[in-house]
Amino acid sequence: EVVLLESGGGLVQPGGSLRLSCIGSGFTFRDHAMSWVRQAPGKGLERVSDISASGGSTFYADSVKGRFTISRDNSNNTVDLQMNSLRVEDTAVYYCAKNRYNSLEWFDPWGQGTLVTVSS
Amino acid sequence: EIVMTQSPATLSVSPGERATLSCRATQTVSSNLAWYQQKPGQAPRLLIYGASSRATGIPARFSGSGSGTQFTLIISSLQSEDFAVYYCQQYDNWPRTFGQGTKVEIK
């Protein structure tokens, strides 16, 4: 069974930093691109960032470019999201999601999510 | 960026009835469209990919159709566990984008 487990969420002040982590199991992690998708309270879904299977290519939503950094460690089956200069509007549940091999298509499955709250 | 628009925003349906959800793209996405189901407090779950292919373990009462800019998700006979929010997502063009969701509620 494929399982994704996120951690690292919490309460942070505007301008602060937070690092999210996701560990995958039940599949060959190094063969799959990975993504972070977020959902603000009561709102829809927004793809935040993607990283290729090797980690050599990364992609970001315009809303987080220059502030967030995605990385992965294929030896430990983890993908991280370093979030700097956080804004109130970054408040959301952040989901880690697996892609179909190294292609950026649909997301399947998703982790259970970790809540990030940016507030003073 | 391709904008995905779902309609209606809310759909009230009685158990056992058929539900028809629509998703429209601002430009063609071919058949590169997925549908997800999200229940309260849970992560989204993939239902359909390639506009019409059911994901593993998804019941046959869920069916997807369409291509180009117009897509439909049909739930043929609503079960109690199907009341949820449904999102479409295109992956034809970067960045991948989602619709705003359709909430299927009990009538």
Short mmCIF file of C-alpha atoms in Angstrom, two decimals:
data_model
loop_
_atom_site.label_atom_id
_atom_site.label_comp_id
_atom_site.label_asym_id
_atom_site.label_seq_id
_atom_site.Cartn_x
_atom_site.Cartn_y
_atom_site.Cartn_z
CA GLU A 1 0.00 0.00 0.00
CA VAL A 2 1.28 3.44 -0.94
CA VAL A 3 1.39 5.77 2.05
CA LEU A 4 2.50 9.38 2.29
CA LEU A 5 2.95 10.97 5.69
CA GLU A 6 3.48 14.70 6.13
CA SER A 7 4.88 16.46 9.17
CA GLY A 8 6.17 19.85 10.20
CA GLY A 9 3.09 22.02 10.17
CA GLY A 10 2.26 24.48 12.91
CA LEU A 11 1.70 28.09 13.87
CA VAL A 12 4.19 30.67 12.64
CA GLN A 13 4.25 34.45 12.56
CA PRO A 14 4.18 36.39 9.30
CA GLY A 15 7.68 36.59 7.89
CA GLY A 16 8.69 33.38 9.60
CA SER A 17 9.85 30.03 8.24
CA LEU A 18 8.68 26.45 8.42
CA ARG A 19 9.90 23.21 6.90
CA LEU A 20 7.46 20.51 5.89
CA SER A 21 8.49 16.93 5.29
CA CYS A 22 6.79 13.99 3.63
CA ILE A 23 7.93 10.38 3.79
CA GLY A 24 6.70 7.88 1.25
CA SER A 25 6.41 4.11 1.49
CA GLY A 26 4.96 1.25 -0.49
CA PHE A 27 6.43 2.34 -3.82
CA THR A 28 9.79 2.99 -5.50
CA PHE A 29 10.16 6.57 -4.35
CA ARG A 30 13.06 7.46 -6.66
CA ASP A 31 10.95 6.66 -9.75
CA HIS A 32 8.24 9.25 -9.08
CA ALA A 33 7.97 13.00 -9.27
CA MET A 34 6.47 14.42 -6.08
CA SER A 35 4.33 17.48 -5.43
CA TRP A 36 2.93 19.70 -2.72
CA VAL A 37 -0.66 20.90 -3.04
CA ARG A 38 -2.35 23.20 -0.53
CA GLN A 39 -5.88 24.04 0.49
CA ALA A 40 -6.72 27.22 2.37
CA PRO A 41 -9.51 26.88 4.97
CA GLY A 42 -12.83 26.36 3.20
CA LYS A 43 -11.23 26.87 -0.21
CA GLY A 44 -10.16 24.83 -3.21
CA LEU A 45 -6.91 23.12 -4.19
CA GLU A 46 -3.74 24.87 -5.36
CA ARG A 47 -0.67 23.08 -6.67
CA VAL A 48 2.32 24.64 -4.91
CA SER A 49 5.46 22.88 -6.08
CA ASP A 50 6.77 19.84 -7.96
CA ILE A 51 10.09 18.04 -8.04
CA SER A 52 11.24 15.52 -10.62
CA ALA A 53 12.14 11.96 -9.72
CA SER A 54 15.88 12.71 -9.63
CA GLY A 55 15.40 16.06 -7.95
CA GLY A 56 17.07 17.81 -10.85
CA SER A 57 14.01 19.82 -11.86
CA THR A 58 11.76 21.87 -9.63
CA PHE A 59 8.64 23.90 -10.34
CA TYR A 60 6.74 26.47 -8.31
CA ALA A 61 3.46 28.31 -8.34
CA ASP A 62 3.94 32.03 -8.94
CA SER A 63 2.45 32.69 -5.51
CA VAL A 64 5.38 30.98 -3.73
CA LYS A 65 8.26 31.40 -6.17
CA GLY A 66 11.33 32.81 -4.48
CA ARG A 67 9.99 32.00 -1.00
CA PHE A 68 9.51 28.21 -1.04
CA THR A 69 12.07 25.54 -1.92
CA ILE A 70 11.27 21.92 -2.65
CA SER A 71 13.88 19.19 -2.23
CA ARG A 72 14.04 15.43 -1.92
CA ASP A 73 16.23 12.69 -0.50
CA ASN A 74 15.72 9.49 -2.45
CA SER A 75 17.85 7.49 -0.02
CA ASN A 76 15.38 8.26 2.76
CA ASN A 77 12.19 8.49 0.65
CA THR A 78 11.48 12.05 1.73
CA VAL A 79 10.41 15.25 0.04
CA ASP A 80 10.61 18.55 1.88
CA LEU A 81 9.16 22.01 1.43
CA GLN A 82 11.13 24.84 2.97
CA MET A 83 8.83 27.82 3.39
CA ASN A 84 10.35 31.23 4.07
CA SER A 85 8.89 34.74 4.32
CA LEU A 86 5.53 33.24 5.17
CA ARG A 87 2.40 35.31 4.65
CA VAL A 88 -1.07 35.12 6.17
CA GLU A 89 -2.34 33.91 2.81
CA ASP A 90 -0.06 30.85 3.01
CA THR A 91 -2.31 29.48 5.76
CA ALA A 92 -3.55 26.13 4.49
CA VAL A 93 -3.44 22.39 4.79
CA TYR A 94 -0.44 21.23 2.79
CA TYR A 95 -0.69 17.86 1.08
CA CYS A 96 2.13 15.79 -0.30
CA ALA A 97 1.15 13.89 -3.44
CA LYS A 98 2.71 11.30 -5.69
CA ASN A 99 2.81 11.62 -9.47
CA ARG A 100 2.62 8.89 -12.07
CA TYR A 101 6.29 8.09 -12.50
CA ASN A 102 8.26 11.15 -13.62
CA SER A 103 5.33 12.78 -15.38
CA LEU A 104 3.34 15.71 -14.02
CA GLU A 105 -0.18 14.44 -14.57
CA TRP A 106 -2.64 13.44 -11.87
CA PHE A 107 -1.94 13.24 -8.14
CA ASP A 108 -2.35 9.81 -6.57
CA PRO A 109 -2.34 9.23 -3.72
CA TRP A 110 -2.27 12.18 -1.34
CA GLY A 111 -1.00 12.29 2.21
CA GLN A 112 -3.32 13.20 5.07
CA GLY A 113 -2.05 16.78 5.10
CA THR A 114 -0.37 19.06 7.61
CA LEU A 115 -1.84 22.39 8.71
CA VAL A 116 0.22 25.55 8.43
CA THR A 117 -1.17 28.62 10.17
CA VAL A 118 0.48 31.98 9.59
CA SER A 119 -0.77 34.48 12.14
CA SER A 120 0.50 37.05 14.58
CA GLU B 1 -2.80 29.52 -17.17
CA ILE B 2 -5.83 27.37 -17.95
CA VAL B 3 -8.82 28.18 -15.77
CA MET B 4 -11.13 25.30 -14.87
CA THR B 5 -14.74 26.15 -14.06
CA GLN B 6 -17.04 23.66 -12.38
CA SER B 7 -20.81 23.76 -12.27
CA PRO B 8 -22.94 23.80 -10.34
CA ALA B 9 -21.24 24.98 -7.15
CA THR B 10 -23.64 22.86 -5.11
CA LEU B 11 -25.77 19.94 -6.25
CA SER B 12 -28.59 18.62 -4.05
CA VAL B 13 -29.39 15.01 -4.84
CA SER B 14 -31.41 12.28 -3.15
CA PRO B 15 -29.73 8.94 -2.40
CA GLY B 16 -30.15 6.58 -5.35
CA GLU B 17 -30.48 9.40 -7.83
CA ARG B 18 -28.04 10.32 -10.57
CA ALA B 19 -25.64 13.26 -10.22
CA THR B 20 -24.10 15.08 -13.17
CA LEU B 21 -21.15 17.39 -12.55
CA SER B 22 -19.58 19.61 -15.21
CA CYS B 23 -16.10 21.00 -15.71
CA ARG B 24 -15.07 23.45 -18.41
CA ALA B 25 -11.58 24.57 -19.44
CA THR B 26 -10.70 27.96 -20.93
CA GLN B 27 -8.70 26.18 -23.65
CA THR B 28 -8.45 22.64 -24.83
CA VAL B 29 -6.84 20.12 -22.49
CA SER B 30 -7.44 17.16 -24.80
CA SER B 31 -8.31 14.23 -22.49
CA ASN B 32 -5.79 15.26 -19.84
CA LEU B 33 -8.30 15.67 -17.06
CA ALA B 34 -8.70 14.09 -13.64
CA TRP B 35 -11.49 14.07 -11.08
CA TYR B 36 -11.06 13.86 -7.30
CA GLN B 37 -13.43 13.31 -4.40
CA GLN B 38 -12.84 15.01 -1.06
CA LYS B 39 -14.79 14.27 2.10
CA PRO B 40 -14.69 16.60 5.13
CA GLY B 41 -11.41 16.37 7.00
CA GLN B 42 -9.88 14.03 4.43
CA ALA B 43 -7.40 14.34 1.61
CA PRO B 44 -8.63 14.28 -1.98
CA ARG B 45 -8.90 10.87 -3.61
CA LEU B 46 -8.35 10.23 -7.31
CA LEU B 47 -11.48 8.99 -9.07
CA ILE B 48 -10.87 9.45 -12.78
CA TYR B 49 -7.85 10.16 -14.98
CA GLY B 50 -7.57 10.55 -18.74
CA ALA B 51 -11.09 12.03 -18.61
CA SER B 52 -12.74 8.60 -18.49
CA SER B 53 -10.49 5.97 -16.85
CA ARG B 54 -11.48 4.95 -13.34
CA ALA B 55 -8.67 4.80 -10.79
CA THR B 56 -7.97 1.58 -8.93
CA GLY B 57 -10.78 0.60 -6.59
CA ILE B 58 -13.26 3.22 -7.79
CA PRO B 59 -16.80 1.82 -8.17
CA ALA B 60 -18.36 1.58 -11.61
CA ARG B 61 -21.10 4.04 -10.65
CA PHE B 62 -18.51 6.79 -11.23
CA SER B 63 -17.96 7.61 -14.88
CA GLY B 64 -16.18 10.41 -16.67
CA SER B 65 -16.55 11.70 -20.18
CA GLY B 66 -15.58 14.57 -22.43
CA SER B 67 -12.57 15.97 -24.22
CA GLY B 68 -11.27 19.32 -25.33
CA THR B 69 -12.89 21.89 -23.06
CA GLN B 70 -16.03 20.19 -21.72
CA PHE B 71 -16.06 17.32 -19.24
CA THR B 72 -18.65 15.50 -17.18
CA LEU B 73 -18.54 13.31 -14.08
CA ILE B 74 -21.60 11.16 -13.55
CA ILE B 75 -22.43 9.28 -10.37
CA SER B 76 -25.14 6.93 -11.54
CA SER B 77 -26.83 6.11 -8.24
CA LEU B 78 -25.68 8.15 -5.26
CA GLN B 79 -24.72 6.25 -2.15
CA SER B 80 -24.42 7.86 1.29
CA GLU B 81 -20.63 7.77 1.06
CA ASP B 82 -20.65 9.78 -2.19
CA PHE B 83 -21.75 13.04 -0.59
CA ALA B 84 -18.58 15.09 -0.84
CA VAL B 85 -16.83 17.81 -2.82
CA TYR B 86 -15.59 16.92 -6.30
CA TYR B 87 -12.73 18.67 -8.10
CA CYS B 88 -11.55 18.49 -11.68
CA GLN B 89 -7.90 19.08 -12.59
CA GLN B 90 -6.20 19.55 -15.94
CA TYR B 91 -2.70 18.31 -16.62
CA ASP B 92 -2.40 19.15 -20.30
CA ASN B 93 -0.70 22.47 -19.67
CA TRP B 94 1.71 23.77 -17.04
CA PRO B 95 0.80 24.76 -14.40
CA ARG B 96 -1.67 22.07 -13.48
CA THR B 97 -4.87 23.72 -12.34
CA PHE B 98 -7.99 22.68 -10.42
CA GLY B 99 -11.61 23.69 -10.65
CA GLN B 100 -13.17 25.35 -7.63
CA GLY B 101 -15.18 22.24 -6.74
CA THR B 102 -18.78 21.03 -6.74
CA LYS B 103 -20.33 20.06 -3.44
CA VAL B 104 -22.77 17.16 -3.70
CA GLU B 105 -25.15 17.34 -0.78
CA ILE B 106 -28.10 15.31 0.41
CA LYS B 107 -31.46 16.61 -0.79
#
